[in-house]
Short mmCIF file of C-alpha atoms in Angstrom, two decimals:
data_model
loop_
_atom_site.label_atom_id
_atom_site.label_comp_id
_atom_site.label_asym_id
_atom_site.label_seq_id
_atom_site.Cartn_x
_atom_site.Cartn_y
_atom_site.Cartn_z
CA UNK C 1498 0.00 0.00 0.00
CA UNK C 1499 1.50 3.33 -1.03
CA UNK C 1500 1.43 6.26 1.41
CA UNK C 1501 -0.82 9.16 0.47
CA UNK C 1502 0.70 11.58 -2.01
CA UNK C 1503 2.57 14.36 -0.27
CA UNK C 1504 2.89 12.54 3.07
CA UNK C 1505 6.67 12.32 2.78
CA UNK C 1506 6.80 16.09 2.26
CA UNK C 1507 4.71 16.64 5.40
CA UNK C 1508 7.07 14.37 7.37
CA UNK C 1509 10.13 16.26 6.10
CA UNK C 1510 8.58 19.61 6.97
CA UNK C 1511 7.73 18.30 10.47
CA UNK C 1512 11.31 17.17 11.12
CA UNK C 1513 12.71 20.42 9.73
CA UNK C 1514 10.54 22.46 12.06
CA UNK C 1515 11.49 20.24 15.00
CA UNK C 1516 15.20 20.70 14.34
CA UNK C 1517 14.76 24.44 13.82
CA UNK C 1518 12.92 24.88 17.10
CA UNK C 1519 15.20 22.67 19.23
CA UNK C 1520 17.77 25.40 20.06
CA UNK C 1521 15.04 27.64 21.44
CA UNK C 1522 13.69 24.85 23.65
CA UNK C 1523 17.15 23.94 24.92
CA UNK C 1524 18.00 27.58 25.55
CA UNK C 1525 14.82 28.17 27.53
CA UNK C 1526 15.45 25.03 29.57
CA UNK C 1527 19.03 26.07 30.27
CA UNK C 1528 17.99 29.51 31.39
CA UNK C 1529 15.53 28.01 33.86
CA UNK C 1530 17.94 25.43 35.28
CA UNK C 1531 21.41 26.99 35.49
CA UNK C 1532 24.31 24.85 36.66
CA UNK C 1533 26.26 26.19 39.64
CA UNK C 1534 28.06 24.95 42.73
CA UNK C 1535 26.88 27.39 45.43
CA UNK C 1536 24.71 26.14 48.26
CA UNK C 1537 22.42 29.19 48.19
CA UNK C 1538 21.88 31.84 45.51
CA UNK C 1539 19.80 34.93 44.88
CA UNK C 1540 19.43 37.09 41.76
CA UNK C 1541 17.75 40.41 42.50
CA UNK C 1542 16.86 43.35 40.27
CA UNK C 1543 18.86 46.24 41.69
CA UNK C 1544 16.30 48.82 40.55
CA UNK C 1545 13.13 47.20 41.92
CA UNK C 1546 14.13 44.52 44.42
CA UNK C 1547 12.46 41.90 42.24
CA UNK C 1548 13.73 38.37 42.88
CA UNK C 1549 14.55 36.98 39.45
CA UNK C 1550 15.85 33.60 40.56
CA UNK C 1551 16.70 31.92 43.85
CA UNK C 1552 17.70 28.67 45.41
CA UNK C 1553 17.69 28.26 49.20
CA UNK C 1554 17.75 32.05 49.45
CA UNK C 1555 16.34 32.04 53.01
CA UNK C 1556 18.75 29.39 54.32
CA UNK C 1557 21.17 30.86 56.81
CA UNK C 1558 24.92 30.61 56.26
CA UNK C 1559 28.01 32.19 57.72
CA UNK C 1560 28.72 35.33 55.67
CA UNK C 1561 32.52 35.58 56.04
CA UNK C 1562 33.74 38.96 54.77
CA UNK C 1563 30.43 39.85 53.11
CA UNK C 1564 29.82 41.41 56.54
CA UNK C 1565 32.06 44.24 55.39
CA UNK C 1566 29.36 45.37 52.93
CA UNK C 1567 27.17 46.25 55.91
CA UNK C 1568 30.18 47.76 57.70
CA UNK C 1569 30.82 50.04 54.72
CA UNK C 1570 27.12 50.93 54.49
CA UNK C 1571 26.92 51.99 58.14
CA UNK C 1572 30.16 53.96 57.79
CA UNK C 1573 28.92 55.83 54.72
CA UNK C 1574 25.59 56.61 56.38
CA UNK C 1575 27.29 58.08 59.45
CA UNK C 1576 30.48 59.76 58.19
CA UNK C 1577 30.26 63.07 56.37
CA UNK C 1578 33.95 63.67 55.63
CA UNK C 1579 35.91 60.87 54.00
CA UNK C 1580 39.12 62.64 54.97
CA UNK C 1581 38.46 62.06 58.67
CA UNK C 1582 41.32 60.27 60.41
CA UNK C 1583 40.77 56.72 61.63
CA UNK C 1584 43.04 55.76 64.54
CA UNK C 1585 44.02 52.16 65.18
CA UNK C 1586 43.69 51.06 68.80
CA UNK C 1587 45.13 47.97 70.42
CA UNK C 1588 41.65 46.43 70.31
CA UNK C 1589 41.33 47.08 66.58
CA UNK C 1590 44.62 45.43 65.64
CA UNK C 1591 44.30 42.42 67.94
CA UNK C 1592 43.32 39.62 65.56
CA UNK C 1593 43.64 35.83 65.33
CA UNK C 1594 46.78 34.71 63.52
CA UNK C 1595 44.80 33.50 60.50
CA UNK C 1596 42.84 36.73 59.94
CA UNK C 1597 43.45 38.73 56.76
CA UNK C 1598 45.01 42.10 57.52
CA UNK C 1599 47.11 44.93 56.14
CA UNK C 1600 49.63 44.61 58.95
CA UNK C 1601 48.55 47.84 60.65
CA UNK C 1602 49.59 48.39 64.25
CA UNK C 1603 48.42 50.32 67.25
CA UNK C 1604 48.87 54.05 66.64
CA UNK C 1605 48.61 53.85 62.85
CA UNK C 1606 46.13 56.07 61.03
CA UNK C 1607 44.19 56.05 57.76
CA UNK C 1608 41.57 58.32 56.27
CA UNK C 1609 38.04 56.94 55.99
CA UNK C 1610 38.51 56.91 52.20
CA UNK C 1611 41.63 54.76 52.51
CA UNK C 1612 40.03 52.54 55.15
CA UNK C 1613 37.06 51.78 52.90
CA UNK C 1614 39.49 50.51 50.27
CA UNK C 1615 41.20 48.51 53.00
CA UNK C 1616 38.06 46.58 53.94
CA UNK C 1617 36.57 46.16 50.45
CA UNK C 1618 39.68 45.28 48.42
CA UNK C 1619 42.12 43.17 50.50
CA UNK C 1620 39.40 42.61 53.15
CA UNK C 1621 41.57 43.79 56.05
CA UNK C 1622 39.92 42.84 59.33
CA UNK C 1623 41.75 45.28 61.59
CA UNK C 1624 40.60 48.12 59.33
CA UNK C 1625 36.95 47.07 59.72
CA UNK C 1626 37.36 47.04 63.50
CA UNK C 1627 39.04 50.47 63.48
CA UNK C 1628 36.21 51.91 61.34
CA UNK C 1629 33.68 50.49 63.79
CA UNK C 1630 35.40 52.23 66.70
CA UNK C 1631 35.69 55.44 64.70
CA UNK C 1632 31.96 55.58 63.91
CA UNK C 1633 30.40 54.24 67.10
CA UNK C 1634 33.07 54.63 69.76
CA UNK C 1635 33.21 50.88 70.34
CA UNK C 1636 32.90 47.73 68.30
CA UNK C 1637 29.94 46.57 70.40
CA UNK C 1638 27.95 49.74 69.71
CA UNK C 1639 28.75 49.50 66.00
CA UNK C 1640 27.41 45.93 65.90
CA UNK C 1641 24.13 47.21 67.35
CA UNK C 1642 23.97 49.76 64.54
CA UNK C 1643 24.58 47.02 61.97
CA UNK C 1644 21.79 44.78 63.30
CA UNK C 1645 19.35 47.67 63.59
CA UNK C 1646 20.04 48.64 59.98
CA UNK C 1647 19.57 45.05 58.84
CA UNK C 1648 16.10 44.98 60.38
CA UNK C 1649 15.23 48.30 58.75
CA UNK C 1650 16.15 46.82 55.37
CA UNK C 1651 14.02 43.73 55.95
CA UNK C 1652 16.99 41.39 56.40
CA UNK C 1653 15.25 39.43 59.13
CA UNK C 1654 17.39 36.29 58.81
CA UNK C 1655 20.60 38.22 59.42
CA UNK C 1656 22.56 38.70 62.62
CA UNK C 1657 25.99 40.27 63.05
CA UNK C 1658 28.38 39.70 65.96
CA UNK C 1659 31.42 41.52 64.54
CA UNK C 1660 32.10 44.10 61.81
CA UNK C 1661 34.58 42.04 59.79
CA UNK C 1662 33.18 38.54 59.21
CA UNK C 1663 35.53 36.44 61.32
CA UNK C 1664 33.96 33.32 62.87
CA UNK C 1665 31.48 34.12 65.62
CA UNK C 1666 28.60 32.31 67.29
CA UNK C 1667 25.29 33.66 66.05
CA UNK C 1668 26.61 35.45 62.97
CA UNK C 1669 24.64 34.54 59.84
CA UNK C 1670 23.05 35.90 56.68
CA UNK C 1671 20.98 34.53 53.82
CA UNK C 1672 21.45 35.03 50.10
CA UNK C 1673 18.23 37.07 50.00
CA UNK C 1674 19.27 39.28 52.92
CA UNK C 1675 22.74 39.83 51.50
CA UNK C 1676 21.28 41.03 48.20
CA UNK C 1677 19.02 43.41 50.13
CA UNK C 1678 22.00 44.85 51.98
CA UNK C 1679 24.04 45.10 48.77
CA UNK C 1680 21.11 46.82 47.04
CA UNK C 1681 21.14 49.52 49.71
CA UNK C 1682 24.93 49.86 49.70
CA UNK C 1683 25.09 50.58 45.96
CA UNK C 1684 22.92 53.67 46.45
CA UNK C 1685 26.15 55.29 47.70
CA UNK C 1686 28.38 56.34 44.78
CA UNK C 1687 31.48 56.06 46.97
CA UNK C 1688 30.72 52.41 47.69
CA UNK C 1689 30.20 51.69 43.99
CA UNK C 1690 33.49 53.38 43.11
CA UNK C 1691 35.45 51.46 45.73
CA UNK C 1692 34.10 47.97 44.95
CA UNK C 1693 34.88 48.52 41.26
CA UNK C 1694 38.51 49.44 41.94
CA UNK C 1695 40.88 46.67 40.83
CA UNK C 1696 44.02 48.21 42.37
CA UNK C 1697 44.42 51.05 44.84
CA UNK C 1698 47.69 52.89 45.51
CA UNK C 1699 48.13 53.79 49.16
CA UNK C 1700 50.16 56.96 49.70
CA UNK C 1701 53.64 56.76 51.27
CA UNK C 1702 53.78 56.47 55.04
CA UNK C 1703 56.48 56.21 57.71
CA UNK C 1704 56.30 52.42 57.63
CA UNK C 1705 55.91 52.22 53.84
CA UNK C 1706 57.89 55.19 52.45
CA UNK C 1707 57.41 53.97 48.87
CA UNK C 1708 53.68 53.44 49.31
CA UNK C 1709 51.95 50.19 48.43
CA UNK C 1710 49.32 48.86 46.07
CA UNK C 1711 46.25 46.97 47.22
CA UNK C 1712 44.72 44.37 44.93
CA UNK C 1713 40.99 43.63 44.89
CA UNK C 1714 40.25 40.03 45.86
CA UNK C 1715 37.32 40.10 43.38
CA UNK C 1716 38.67 38.73 40.09
CA UNK C 1717 35.53 39.81 38.23
CA UNK C 1718 36.76 43.44 38.23
CA UNK C 1719 40.43 42.80 37.43
CA UNK C 1720 40.81 43.45 33.70
CA UNK C 1721 42.84 40.74 32.03
CA UNK C 1722 41.84 38.10 34.57
CA UNK C 1723 40.21 34.91 33.29
CA UNK C 1724 37.05 35.78 35.22
CA UNK C 1725 36.93 39.48 34.33
CA UNK C 1726 33.51 40.72 33.16
CA UNK C 1727 32.98 44.22 31.80
CA UNK C 1728 29.34 44.03 32.96
CA UNK C 1729 30.40 43.72 36.60
CA UNK C 1730 30.54 47.00 38.50
CA UNK C 1731 31.95 45.43 41.65
CA UNK C 1732 31.31 43.16 44.58
CA UNK C 1733 32.70 41.66 47.77
CA UNK C 1734 34.31 38.28 48.33
CA UNK C 1735 34.49 36.31 51.55
CA UNK C 1736 36.02 33.16 52.97
CA UNK C 1737 36.24 31.38 56.28
CA UNK C 1738 36.23 27.60 56.64
CA UNK C 1739 32.74 27.51 58.15
CA UNK C 1740 31.32 29.76 55.40
CA UNK C 1741 33.40 28.33 52.58
CA UNK C 1742 33.52 30.93 49.76
CA UNK C 1743 30.96 33.71 49.42
CA UNK C 1744 30.43 36.54 46.92
CA UNK C 1745 27.90 39.28 46.30
CA UNK C 1746 28.09 41.17 42.99
CA UNK C 1747 26.53 44.23 41.39
CA UNK C 1748 26.37 44.30 37.58
CA UNK C 1749 24.83 46.65 35.01
CA UNK C 1750 23.78 45.95 31.42
CA UNK C 1751 21.84 48.37 29.21
CA UNK C 1752 21.32 50.71 32.19
CA UNK C 1753 19.63 47.99 34.25
CA UNK C 1754 21.32 46.43 37.24
CA UNK C 1755 21.14 43.12 39.03
CA UNK C 1756 22.68 41.74 42.19
CA UNK C 1757 23.89 38.15 42.44
CA UNK C 1758 24.73 36.60 45.79
CA UNK C 1759 26.27 33.14 46.12
CA UNK C 1760 26.93 31.48 49.49
CA UNK C 1761 28.73 28.33 50.62
CA UNK C 1762 30.83 27.49 47.57
CA UNK C 1763 33.67 25.03 48.12
CA UNK C 1764 36.17 26.51 45.65
CA UNK C 1765 36.97 30.21 45.26
CA UNK C 1766 37.00 29.91 41.46
CA UNK C 1767 33.48 28.48 41.55
CA UNK C 1768 32.13 31.66 43.15
CA UNK C 1769 33.27 33.63 40.10
CA UNK C 1770 32.12 30.98 37.61
CA UNK C 1771 28.75 30.67 39.37
CA UNK C 1772 28.32 34.43 39.39
CA UNK C 1773 29.02 34.73 35.66
CA UNK C 1774 26.48 31.97 34.95
CA UNK C 1775 23.85 33.59 37.18
CA UNK C 1776 24.49 37.05 35.75
CA UNK C 1777 23.76 35.71 32.28
CA UNK C 1778 20.56 34.13 33.56
CA UNK C 1779 19.60 37.25 35.49
CA UNK C 1780 19.94 39.66 32.59
CA UNK C 1781 18.03 37.26 30.37
CA UNK C 1782 15.17 37.12 32.87
CA UNK C 1783 15.33 40.86 33.48
CA UNK C 1784 14.42 41.41 29.85
CA UNK C 1785 11.05 39.80 30.60
CA UNK C 1786 10.26 42.24 33.42
CA UNK C 1787 8.76 45.72 32.84
CA UNK C 1788 10.98 48.42 34.32
CA UNK C 1789 8.12 49.81 36.43
CA UNK C 1790 7.57 46.46 38.19
CA UNK C 1791 8.49 46.90 41.86
CA UNK C 1792 8.70 44.54 44.81
CA UNK C 1793 7.68 45.52 48.30
CA UNK C 1794 9.86 44.36 51.19
CA UNK C 1795 8.48 41.67 53.46
CA UNK C 1796 6.48 43.08 56.33
CA UNK C 1797 7.21 42.04 59.87
CA UNK C 1798 10.14 42.00 62.23
CA UNK C 1799 12.41 39.51 63.89
CA UNK C 1800 10.01 39.39 66.84
CA UNK C 1801 6.93 39.09 64.61
CA UNK C 1802 8.01 37.62 61.28
CA UNK C 1803 5.60 37.10 58.40
CA UNK C 1804 4.47 33.57 57.63
CA UNK C 1805 5.84 33.58 54.10
CA UNK C 1806 7.70 35.69 51.56
CA UNK C 1807 4.57 36.74 49.68
CA UNK C 1808 5.71 40.35 49.75
CA UNK C 1809 8.39 39.44 47.23
CA UNK C 1810 7.41 39.32 43.57
CA UNK C 1811 8.59 36.29 41.61
CA UNK C 1812 8.53 35.68 37.89
CA UNK C 1813 6.17 32.96 36.62
CA UNK C 1814 7.72 29.59 37.36
CA UNK C 1815 9.63 30.79 40.44
CA UNK C 1816 7.78 30.61 43.72
CA UNK C 1817 8.93 30.91 47.32
CA UNK C 1818 8.78 27.78 49.47
CA UNK C 1819 5.24 27.21 50.78
CA UNK C 1820 6.32 27.36 54.41
CA UNK C 1821 9.62 29.16 54.87
CA UNK C 1822 9.27 31.94 57.46
CA UNK C 1823 12.39 34.00 58.14
CA UNK C 1824 14.51 33.60 61.26
CA UNK C 1825 13.82 29.93 61.90
CA UNK C 1826 16.13 27.23 63.17
CA UNK C 1827 19.01 27.44 65.66
CA UNK C 1828 20.68 30.76 66.35
CA UNK C 1829 24.15 29.25 66.15
CA UNK C 1830 24.97 27.39 62.94
CA UNK C 1831 26.79 24.10 63.45
CA UNK C 1832 30.45 24.10 62.50
CA UNK C 1833 30.95 21.79 59.51
CA UNK C 1834 32.88 18.60 60.24
CA UNK C 1835 36.49 18.97 59.02
CA UNK C 1836 37.29 16.96 55.93
CA UNK C 1837 40.11 14.37 56.08
CA UNK C 1838 42.47 16.61 54.12
CA UNK C 1839 41.80 19.50 56.52
CA UNK C 1840 42.63 17.27 59.50
CA UNK C 1841 45.77 16.06 57.71
CA UNK C 1842 46.78 19.66 56.94
CA UNK C 1843 46.29 20.68 60.58
CA UNK C 1844 48.31 17.67 61.80
CA UNK C 1845 51.06 18.41 59.27
CA UNK C 1846 51.24 22.04 60.40
CA UNK C 1847 51.56 21.03 64.08
CA UNK C 1848 54.19 18.42 63.20
CA UNK C 1849 56.13 20.97 61.15
CA UNK C 1850 56.08 23.42 64.05
CA UNK C 1851 57.35 20.76 66.44
CA UNK C 1852 60.13 19.75 64.03
CA UNK C 1853 61.09 23.40 63.57
CA UNK C 1854 61.47 23.85 67.33
CA UNK C 1855 63.47 20.63 67.60
CA UNK C 1856 65.70 21.74 64.71
CA UNK C 1857 66.37 25.11 66.35
CA UNK C 1858 67.17 23.49 69.70
CA UNK C 1859 69.40 20.93 67.99
CA UNK C 1860 71.19 23.71 66.13
CA UNK C 1861 71.78 25.61 69.35
CA UNK C 1862 73.05 22.41 70.99
CA UNK C 1863 75.49 21.73 68.15
CA UNK C 1864 76.83 25.30 68.31
CA UNK C 1865 77.31 25.09 72.08
CA UNK C 1866 79.02 21.70 71.72
CA UNK C 1867 81.34 23.07 69.03
CA UNK C 1868 82.28 26.03 71.23
CA UNK C 1869 82.91 23.73 74.20
CA UNK C 1870 85.18 21.40 72.19
CA UNK C 1871 87.08 24.37 70.78
CA UNK C 1872 87.73 25.73 74.27
CA UNK C 1873 88.87 22.30 75.44
CA UNK C 1874 91.42 22.11 72.61
CA UNK C 1875 92.70 25.58 73.47
CA UNK C 1876 93.19 24.53 77.10
CA UNK C 1877 95.12 21.42 75.98
CA UNK C 1878 97.56 23.63 74.04
CA UNK C 1879 98.11 25.97 76.98
CA UNK C 1880 95.96 28.79 75.82
CA UNK C 1881 93.96 30.71 78.41
CA UNK C 1882 90.28 29.89 78.76
#
């Protein structure tokens, strides 16, 4: 039995249309299911607060040095003159051995302008502490200002216990909250200028007569770097073992901005790769949103939180969890169990320190023994001791 005349043409046309439309279907699917390594992400429209995409955005994580975004925000809201002198006290410069710093000591000074570069580029912890004392008189009072401002912004899942991001019981943020804080920080032109600075030349000082250059830890703004993106205005990196790697980024394309926050990423490079992937997704989704669309912040407070995130506008296909009220769960996040390689590294470091001490003592013993033998030989030959 022969097929009806023209059927083979219909079949060919059908397959041709299928092949022609496949790239669009794959592209749409890819845009909806991006591949990234971060444990929690948020993409927010910088102009409206609209959540474009999220995954575990209300799950609390340690922030690491993303805390310094809030530190800079509070500083800029309370300091009128960026040329004011910031003095470094003994409290400010007293840090754990592993903390990132610029090597500043008690009695050193910086201007507020220089100090902002110090906390947002090399992420110097003693500079954040000195700025806190400069603004509030004490680090404790500054922390109160930080937490009060977080509540005002609607960051109800956030709690700060220090101004720099070092490990601390009870310190946590969410990807959603961090984007909210970043969105407020970028309203300050000074903040935007600093986070977009790849390198900053510090003027000569008594300790550094030739001056010195600070390098931004954010590779997305360093032209020539493998992860450089000309769409990225700036951002802030963070790392502590409990937080893993964190990054919040502000980017602008065609005069429209988005904020991408990624938390709990194992490898530093993945924070940059994830951000680039999510920026591409975010700008694609932003093209589907009218510019006048605005999102209202969630109503409520830490004492009386709302039952859901219905105050946040989501694009079709992206919905908040059905039952995910803010500020739930334990106040103190559990410290992740060290991996075998971390335990081995810690053991190796301790062993190396012990061997170094033994080597020094052995060296001193050999020198003393050599001197003693030499004196004995001199005595045998009649020389005075």
